[in-house]
Amino acid sequence: MNILVINGPNINMLGIREPEIYGRNTYADLVALIEKTAKDERVKVKCFQSNHEGEIVDEIQKAYGIFDGIVINPAAYTHTSVAILDALQSVCIPAVEVHISDVSKREDFRQISYVRKACETTIAGHGLNGYVEAILYLKNNFG
Ligand code: DQA
């Protein structure tokens, strides 16, 4: 199985940004955790991070015919981006929405997720382990 892990804006600032919400691990730590999980589970993985909405749309489009699963934390674009929703619906690749924090317990503006409609499930509030759970979910259901 070939899984694409997409992280949106400011996820590259993990470890620096609001550690009381997102923890002290860095983006490099997250990539290492994802790569170890992929090795243990014998799946292939590519990690992609961008602060730009259009680049995330491009990456989802490029996944068509190549990847069998997408793990996506669109970060702030979760709450605003019809373009990312449309891209996920265009490629029809099983996707899992991940959030490091428990967005359901945060501000009102974080209660809307545009991408959720195109995702099989949502994992939120499990910290970096949410990405591990998302990979296992895709492997168990679509691998
Ligand atoms: C986030 C939650 C979003 O509301 C926020 O804009 C982020 C990160 C999370 O992983 O908890 O940047 O997606």
mmCIF file with all atom_site columns, C-alpha atoms and ligand atoms in Angstrom:
data_model
loop_
_atom_site.group_PDB
_atom_site.id
_atom_site.type_symbol
_atom_site.label_atom_id
_atom_site.label_alt_id
_atom_site.label_comp_id
_atom_site.label_asym_id
_atom_site.label_entity_id
_atom_site.label_seq_id
_atom_site.pdbx_PDB_ins_code
_atom_site.Cartn_x
_atom_site.Cartn_y
_atom_site.Cartn_z
_atom_site.occupancy
_atom_site.B_iso_or_equiv
_atom_site.pdbx_formal_charge
_atom_site.auth_seq_id
_atom_site.auth_comp_id
_atom_site.auth_asym_id
_atom_site.auth_atom_id
_atom_site.pdbx_PDB_model_num
ATOM   1   C CA . MET A 1 1   ? 0.000   0.000  0.000  1.00 0.00 ? 1   MET A CA 1
ATOM   2   C CA . ASN A 1 2   ? 1.172   3.491  -0.873 1.00 0.00 ? 2   ASN A CA 1
ATOM   3   C CA . ILE A 1 3   ? 0.100   6.258  1.530  1.00 0.00 ? 3   ILE A CA 1
ATOM   4   C CA . LEU A 1 4   ? 0.497   10.019 1.114  1.00 0.00 ? 4   LEU A CA 1
ATOM   5   C CA . VAL A 1 5   ? 0.624   12.054 4.345  1.00 0.00 ? 5   VAL A CA 1
ATOM   6   C CA . ILE A 1 6   ? -0.206  15.721 3.816  1.00 0.00 ? 6   ILE A CA 1
ATOM   7   C CA . ASN A 1 7   ? 0.265   18.425 6.423  1.00 0.00 ? 7   ASN A CA 1
ATOM   8   C CA . GLY A 1 8   ? -0.941  21.974 5.958  1.00 0.00 ? 8   GLY A CA 1
ATOM   9   C CA . PRO A 1 9   ? 0.201   25.396 7.149  1.00 0.00 ? 9   PRO A CA 1
ATOM   10  C CA . ASN A 1 10  ? 2.281   25.820 10.294 1.00 0.00 ? 10  ASN A CA 1
ATOM   11  C CA . ILE A 1 11  ? 2.653   22.102 10.922 1.00 0.00 ? 11  ILE A CA 1
ATOM   12  C CA . ASN A 1 12  ? 6.334   22.683 10.037 1.00 0.00 ? 12  ASN A CA 1
ATOM   13  C CA . MET A 1 13  ? 6.418   24.840 13.211 1.00 0.00 ? 13  MET A CA 1
ATOM   14  C CA . LEU A 1 14  ? 5.635   21.909 15.530 1.00 0.00 ? 14  LEU A CA 1
ATOM   15  C CA . GLY A 1 15  ? 7.736   22.079 18.691 1.00 0.00 ? 15  GLY A CA 1
ATOM   16  C CA . ILE A 1 16  ? 7.856   25.892 18.479 1.00 0.00 ? 16  ILE A CA 1
ATOM   17  C CA . ARG A 1 17  ? 4.210   26.755 17.920 1.00 0.00 ? 17  ARG A CA 1
ATOM   18  C CA . GLU A 1 18  ? 1.883   26.737 20.962 1.00 0.00 ? 18  GLU A CA 1
ATOM   19  C CA . PRO A 1 19  ? 3.522   23.713 22.648 1.00 0.00 ? 19  PRO A CA 1
ATOM   20  C CA . GLU A 1 20  ? 0.737   23.624 25.266 1.00 0.00 ? 20  GLU A CA 1
ATOM   21  C CA . ILE A 1 21  ? -1.650  22.707 22.404 1.00 0.00 ? 21  ILE A CA 1
ATOM   22  C CA . TYR A 1 22  ? 0.549   20.860 19.901 1.00 0.00 ? 22  TYR A CA 1
ATOM   23  C CA . GLY A 1 23  ? 3.291   19.444 22.157 1.00 0.00 ? 23  GLY A CA 1
ATOM   24  C CA . ARG A 1 24  ? 7.074   19.744 22.034 1.00 0.00 ? 24  ARG A CA 1
ATOM   25  C CA . ASN A 1 25  ? 7.824   17.293 19.238 1.00 0.00 ? 25  ASN A CA 1
ATOM   26  C CA . THR A 1 26  ? 9.033   18.810 15.965 1.00 0.00 ? 26  THR A CA 1
ATOM   27  C CA . TYR A 1 27  ? 7.872   18.200 12.386 1.00 0.00 ? 27  TYR A CA 1
ATOM   28  C CA . ALA A 1 28  ? 11.049  16.113 11.897 1.00 0.00 ? 28  ALA A CA 1
ATOM   29  C CA . ASP A 1 29  ? 9.945   13.962 14.867 1.00 0.00 ? 29  ASP A CA 1
ATOM   30  C CA . LEU A 1 30  ? 6.531   13.539 13.209 1.00 0.00 ? 30  LEU A CA 1
ATOM   31  C CA . VAL A 1 31  ? 8.101   12.467 9.902  1.00 0.00 ? 31  VAL A CA 1
ATOM   32  C CA . ALA A 1 32  ? 10.353  9.980  11.771 1.00 0.00 ? 32  ALA A CA 1
ATOM   33  C CA . LEU A 1 33  ? 7.293   8.527  13.575 1.00 0.00 ? 33  LEU A CA 1
ATOM   34  C CA . ILE A 1 34  ? 5.379   8.182  10.290 1.00 0.00 ? 34  ILE A CA 1
ATOM   35  C CA . GLU A 1 35  ? 8.349   6.551  8.544  1.00 0.00 ? 35  GLU A CA 1
ATOM   36  C CA . LYS A 1 36  ? 8.864   4.088  11.431 1.00 0.00 ? 36  LYS A CA 1
ATOM   37  C CA . THR A 1 37  ? 5.145   3.208  11.370 1.00 0.00 ? 37  THR A CA 1
ATOM   38  C CA . ALA A 1 38  ? 5.291   2.642  7.619  1.00 0.00 ? 38  ALA A CA 1
ATOM   39  C CA . LYS A 1 39  ? 8.313   0.358  7.993  1.00 0.00 ? 39  LYS A CA 1
ATOM   40  C CA . ASP A 1 40  ? 6.701   -1.638 10.839 1.00 0.00 ? 40  ASP A CA 1
ATOM   41  C CA . GLU A 1 41  ? 3.435   -1.983 8.887  1.00 0.00 ? 41  GLU A CA 1
ATOM   42  C CA . ARG A 1 42  ? 5.144   -2.680 5.542  1.00 0.00 ? 42  ARG A CA 1
ATOM   43  C CA . VAL A 1 43  ? 3.438   0.153  3.710  1.00 0.00 ? 43  VAL A CA 1
ATOM   44  C CA . LYS A 1 44  ? 5.074   2.845  1.578  1.00 0.00 ? 44  LYS A CA 1
ATOM   45  C CA . VAL A 1 45  ? 4.700   6.433  2.711  1.00 0.00 ? 45  VAL A CA 1
ATOM   46  C CA . LYS A 1 46  ? 5.453   9.915  1.404  1.00 0.00 ? 46  LYS A CA 1
ATOM   47  C CA . CYS A 1 47  ? 5.295   12.950 3.702  1.00 0.00 ? 47  CYS A CA 1
ATOM   48  C CA . PHE A 1 48  ? 4.406   16.348 2.221  1.00 0.00 ? 48  PHE A CA 1
ATOM   49  C CA . GLN A 1 49  ? 3.981   19.665 4.044  1.00 0.00 ? 49  GLN A CA 1
ATOM   50  C CA . SER A 1 50  ? 3.029   23.017 2.591  1.00 0.00 ? 50  SER A CA 1
ATOM   51  C CA . ASN A 1 51  ? 1.866   26.380 3.841  1.00 0.00 ? 51  ASN A CA 1
ATOM   52  C CA . HIS A 1 52  ? 0.109   27.026 0.509  1.00 0.00 ? 52  HIS A CA 1
ATOM   53  C CA . GLU A 1 53  ? -3.410  25.876 -0.349 1.00 0.00 ? 53  GLU A CA 1
ATOM   54  C CA . GLY A 1 54  ? -2.758  25.515 -4.103 1.00 0.00 ? 54  GLY A CA 1
ATOM   55  C CA . GLU A 1 55  ? 0.317   23.351 -3.490 1.00 0.00 ? 55  GLU A CA 1
ATOM   56  C CA . ILE A 1 56  ? -1.800  21.021 -1.354 1.00 0.00 ? 56  ILE A CA 1
ATOM   57  C CA . VAL A 1 57  ? -4.420  20.843 -4.141 1.00 0.00 ? 57  VAL A CA 1
ATOM   58  C CA . ASP A 1 58  ? -1.611  20.072 -6.653 1.00 0.00 ? 58  ASP A CA 1
ATOM   59  C CA . GLU A 1 59  ? -0.233  17.305 -4.416 1.00 0.00 ? 59  GLU A CA 1
ATOM   60  C CA . ILE A 1 60  ? -3.684  15.679 -4.047 1.00 0.00 ? 60  ILE A CA 1
ATOM   61  C CA . GLN A 1 61  ? -4.210  15.792 -7.824 1.00 0.00 ? 61  GLN A CA 1
ATOM   62  C CA . LYS A 1 62  ? -0.760  14.250 -8.427 1.00 0.00 ? 62  LYS A CA 1
ATOM   63  C CA . ALA A 1 63  ? -1.682  11.393 -6.052 1.00 0.00 ? 63  ALA A CA 1
ATOM   64  C CA . TYR A 1 64  ? -4.288  10.094 -8.529 1.00 0.00 ? 64  TYR A CA 1
ATOM   65  C CA . GLY A 1 65  ? -3.284  6.660  -9.797 1.00 0.00 ? 65  GLY A CA 1
ATOM   66  C CA . ILE A 1 66  ? -0.225  6.540  -7.517 1.00 0.00 ? 66  ILE A CA 1
ATOM   67  C CA . PHE A 1 67  ? -1.412  6.471  -3.891 1.00 0.00 ? 67  PHE A CA 1
ATOM   68  C CA . ASP A 1 68  ? -4.068  4.174  -2.355 1.00 0.00 ? 68  ASP A CA 1
ATOM   69  C CA . GLY A 1 69  ? -4.603  6.232  0.790  1.00 0.00 ? 69  GLY A CA 1
ATOM   70  C CA . ILE A 1 70  ? -4.217  9.805  2.033  1.00 0.00 ? 70  ILE A CA 1
ATOM   71  C CA . VAL A 1 71  ? -3.701  10.979 5.608  1.00 0.00 ? 71  VAL A CA 1
ATOM   72  C CA . ILE A 1 72  ? -4.397  14.700 5.723  1.00 0.00 ? 72  ILE A CA 1
ATOM   73  C CA . ASN A 1 73  ? -4.095  17.348 8.390  1.00 0.00 ? 73  ASN A CA 1
ATOM   74  C CA . PRO A 1 74  ? -5.089  20.436 6.408  1.00 0.00 ? 74  PRO A CA 1
ATOM   75  C CA . ALA A 1 75  ? -4.463  22.542 9.563  1.00 0.00 ? 75  ALA A CA 1
ATOM   76  C CA . ALA A 1 76  ? -6.160  25.968 9.241  1.00 0.00 ? 76  ALA A CA 1
ATOM   77  C CA . TYR A 1 77  ? -7.364  25.103 5.708  1.00 0.00 ? 77  TYR A CA 1
ATOM   78  C CA . THR A 1 78  ? -9.615  22.480 7.324  1.00 0.00 ? 78  THR A CA 1
ATOM   79  C CA . HIS A 1 79  ? -11.938 25.294 8.293  1.00 0.00 ? 79  HIS A CA 1
ATOM   80  C CA . THR A 1 80  ? -11.858 27.280 5.046  1.00 0.00 ? 80  THR A CA 1
ATOM   81  C CA . SER A 1 81  ? -10.915 25.232 1.996  1.00 0.00 ? 81  SER A CA 1
ATOM   82  C CA . VAL A 1 82  ? -13.526 24.097 -0.487 1.00 0.00 ? 82  VAL A CA 1
ATOM   83  C CA . ALA A 1 83  ? -10.613 23.673 -2.949 1.00 0.00 ? 83  ALA A CA 1
ATOM   84  C CA . ILE A 1 84  ? -8.998  20.930 -0.824 1.00 0.00 ? 84  ILE A CA 1
ATOM   85  C CA . LEU A 1 85  ? -12.398 19.237 -0.371 1.00 0.00 ? 85  LEU A CA 1
ATOM   86  C CA . ASP A 1 86  ? -12.953 19.313 -4.140 1.00 0.00 ? 86  ASP A CA 1
ATOM   87  C CA . ALA A 1 87  ? -9.465  17.916 -4.803 1.00 0.00 ? 87  ALA A CA 1
ATOM   88  C CA . LEU A 1 88  ? -10.054 14.999 -2.402 1.00 0.00 ? 88  LEU A CA 1
ATOM   89  C CA . GLN A 1 89  ? -13.432 14.300 -4.007 1.00 0.00 ? 89  GLN A CA 1
ATOM   90  C CA . SER A 1 90  ? -11.847 14.496 -7.487 1.00 0.00 ? 90  SER A CA 1
ATOM   91  C CA . VAL A 1 91  ? -9.247  11.781 -6.896 1.00 0.00 ? 91  VAL A CA 1
ATOM   92  C CA . CYS A 1 92  ? -11.532 9.428  -4.887 1.00 0.00 ? 92  CYS A CA 1
ATOM   93  C CA . ILE A 1 93  ? -8.618  8.105  -2.803 1.00 0.00 ? 93  ILE A CA 1
ATOM   94  C CA . PRO A 1 94  ? -9.639  6.932  0.704  1.00 0.00 ? 94  PRO A CA 1
ATOM   95  C CA . ALA A 1 95  ? -8.602  9.721  3.076  1.00 0.00 ? 95  ALA A CA 1
ATOM   96  C CA . VAL A 1 96  ? -8.380  10.136 6.838  1.00 0.00 ? 96  VAL A CA 1
ATOM   97  C CA . GLU A 1 97  ? -8.575  13.583 8.462  1.00 0.00 ? 97  GLU A CA 1
ATOM   98  C CA . VAL A 1 98  ? -6.151  14.048 11.366 1.00 0.00 ? 98  VAL A CA 1
ATOM   99  C CA . HIS A 1 99  ? -5.832  16.833 13.911 1.00 0.00 ? 99  HIS A CA 1
ATOM   100 C CA . ILE A 1 100 ? -3.197  16.874 16.616 1.00 0.00 ? 100 ILE A CA 1
ATOM   101 C CA . SER A 1 101 ? -5.444  18.852 18.981 1.00 0.00 ? 101 SER A CA 1
ATOM   102 C CA . ASP A 1 102 ? -9.040  18.099 19.894 1.00 0.00 ? 102 ASP A CA 1
ATOM   103 C CA . VAL A 1 103 ? -10.641 20.676 17.601 1.00 0.00 ? 103 VAL A CA 1
ATOM   104 C CA . SER A 1 104 ? -14.107 19.828 18.977 1.00 0.00 ? 104 SER A CA 1
ATOM   105 C CA . LYS A 1 105 ? -13.110 21.465 22.293 1.00 0.00 ? 105 LYS A CA 1
ATOM   106 C CA . ARG A 1 106 ? -11.617 24.614 20.758 1.00 0.00 ? 106 ARG A CA 1
ATOM   107 C CA . GLU A 1 107 ? -12.926 27.862 19.195 1.00 0.00 ? 107 GLU A CA 1
ATOM   108 C CA . ASP A 1 108 ? -16.210 28.001 17.255 1.00 0.00 ? 108 ASP A CA 1
ATOM   109 C CA . PHE A 1 109 ? -14.379 28.696 13.976 1.00 0.00 ? 109 PHE A CA 1
ATOM   110 C CA . ARG A 1 110 ? -12.612 25.342 14.301 1.00 0.00 ? 110 ARG A CA 1
ATOM   111 C CA . GLN A 1 111 ? -15.913 23.432 14.498 1.00 0.00 ? 111 GLN A CA 1
ATOM   112 C CA . ILE A 1 112 ? -16.402 23.488 10.727 1.00 0.00 ? 112 ILE A CA 1
ATOM   113 C CA . SER A 1 113 ? -14.401 21.044 8.612  1.00 0.00 ? 113 SER A CA 1
ATOM   114 C CA . TYR A 1 114 ? -14.862 21.296 4.857  1.00 0.00 ? 114 TYR A CA 1
ATOM   115 C CA . VAL A 1 115 ? -12.625 18.292 4.164  1.00 0.00 ? 115 VAL A CA 1
ATOM   116 C CA . ARG A 1 116 ? -14.526 15.937 6.499  1.00 0.00 ? 116 ARG A CA 1
ATOM   117 C CA . LYS A 1 117 ? -17.121 15.234 3.815  1.00 0.00 ? 117 LYS A CA 1
ATOM   118 C CA . ALA A 1 118 ? -14.398 13.624 1.656  1.00 0.00 ? 118 ALA A CA 1
ATOM   119 C CA . CYS A 1 119 ? -12.814 11.618 4.496  1.00 0.00 ? 119 CYS A CA 1
ATOM   120 C CA . GLU A 1 120 ? -13.565 8.114  5.761  1.00 0.00 ? 120 GLU A CA 1
ATOM   121 C CA . THR A 1 121 ? -13.016 9.115  9.374  1.00 0.00 ? 121 THR A CA 1
ATOM   122 C CA . THR A 1 122 ? -11.527 11.842 11.574 1.00 0.00 ? 122 THR A CA 1
ATOM   123 C CA . ILE A 1 123 ? -8.930  11.356 14.307 1.00 0.00 ? 123 ILE A CA 1
ATOM   124 C CA . ALA A 1 124 ? -8.500  14.412 16.535 1.00 0.00 ? 124 ALA A CA 1
ATOM   125 C CA . GLY A 1 125 ? -6.882  15.073 19.881 1.00 0.00 ? 125 GLY A CA 1
ATOM   126 C CA . HIS A 1 126 ? -4.566  12.057 19.909 1.00 0.00 ? 126 HIS A CA 1
ATOM   127 C CA . GLY A 1 127 ? -1.407  14.117 19.347 1.00 0.00 ? 127 GLY A CA 1
ATOM   128 C CA . LEU A 1 128 ? 1.138   12.772 16.862 1.00 0.00 ? 128 LEU A CA 1
ATOM   129 C CA . ASN A 1 129 ? -0.164  9.240  17.480 1.00 0.00 ? 129 ASN A CA 1
ATOM   130 C CA . GLY A 1 130 ? -3.230  10.226 15.446 1.00 0.00 ? 130 GLY A CA 1
ATOM   131 C CA . TYR A 1 131 ? -1.107  9.849  12.300 1.00 0.00 ? 131 TYR A CA 1
ATOM   132 C CA . VAL A 1 132 ? -0.131  6.305  13.351 1.00 0.00 ? 132 VAL A CA 1
ATOM   133 C CA . GLU A 1 133 ? -3.808  5.473  13.925 1.00 0.00 ? 133 GLU A CA 1
ATOM   134 C CA . ALA A 1 134 ? -4.704  6.931  10.516 1.00 0.00 ? 134 ALA A CA 1
ATOM   135 C CA . ILE A 1 135 ? -2.100  4.784  8.721  1.00 0.00 ? 135 ILE A CA 1
ATOM   136 C CA . LEU A 1 136 ? -3.384  1.675  10.539 1.00 0.00 ? 136 LEU A CA 1
ATOM   137 C CA . TYR A 1 137 ? -6.978  2.609  9.650  1.00 0.00 ? 137 TYR A CA 1
ATOM   138 C CA . LEU A 1 138 ? -6.105  2.877  5.941  1.00 0.00 ? 138 LEU A CA 1
ATOM   139 C CA . LYS A 1 139 ? -4.092  -0.347 5.984  1.00 0.00 ? 139 LYS A CA 1
ATOM   140 C CA . ASN A 1 140 ? -6.833  -2.306 7.812  1.00 0.00 ? 140 ASN A CA 1
ATOM   141 C CA . ASN A 1 141 ? -9.683  -0.993 5.666  1.00 0.00 ? 141 ASN A CA 1
ATOM   142 C CA . PHE A 1 142 ? -8.125  -0.381 2.250  1.00 0.00 ? 142 PHE A CA 1
ATOM   143 C CA . GLY A 1 143 ? -4.748  -2.186 2.248  1.00 0.00 ? 143 GLY A CA 1
HETATM 144 C C1 . DQA B 2 .   ? -4.903  21.507 13.640 1.00 0.00 ? 1   DQA B C1 1
HETATM 145 C C2 . DQA B 2 .   ? -6.116  22.253 14.191 1.00 0.00 ? 1   DQA B C2 1
HETATM 146 C C3 . DQA B 2 .   ? -6.438  23.458 13.322 1.00 0.00 ? 1   DQA B C3 1
HETATM 147 O O1 . DQA B 2 .   ? -7.574  24.137 13.823 1.00 0.00 ? 1   DQA B O1 1
HETATM 148 C C4 . DQA B 2 .   ? -5.267  24.420 13.315 1.00 0.00 ? 1   DQA B C4 1
HETATM 149 O O2 . DQA B 2 .   ? -5.524  25.523 12.464 1.00 0.00 ? 1   DQA B O2 1
HETATM 150 C C5 . DQA B 2 .   ? -3.973  23.772 12.995 1.00 0.00 ? 1   DQA B C5 1
HETATM 151 C C6 . DQA B 2 .   ? -3.697  22.428 13.476 1.00 0.00 ? 1   DQA B C6 1
HETATM 152 C C7 . DQA B 2 .   ? -4.474  20.342 14.544 1.00 0.00 ? 1   DQA B C7 1
HETATM 153 O O3 . DQA B 2 .   ? -3.680  19.522 14.083 1.00 0.00 ? 1   DQA B O3 1
HETATM 154 O O4 . DQA B 2 .   ? -4.887  20.256 15.706 1.00 0.00 ? 1   DQA B O4 1
HETATM 155 O O5 . DQA B 2 .   ? -3.087  24.381 12.399 1.00 0.00 ? 1   DQA B O5 1
HETATM 156 O O6 . DQA B 2 .   ? -5.249  20.949 12.386 1.00 0.00 ? 1   DQA B O6 1
#
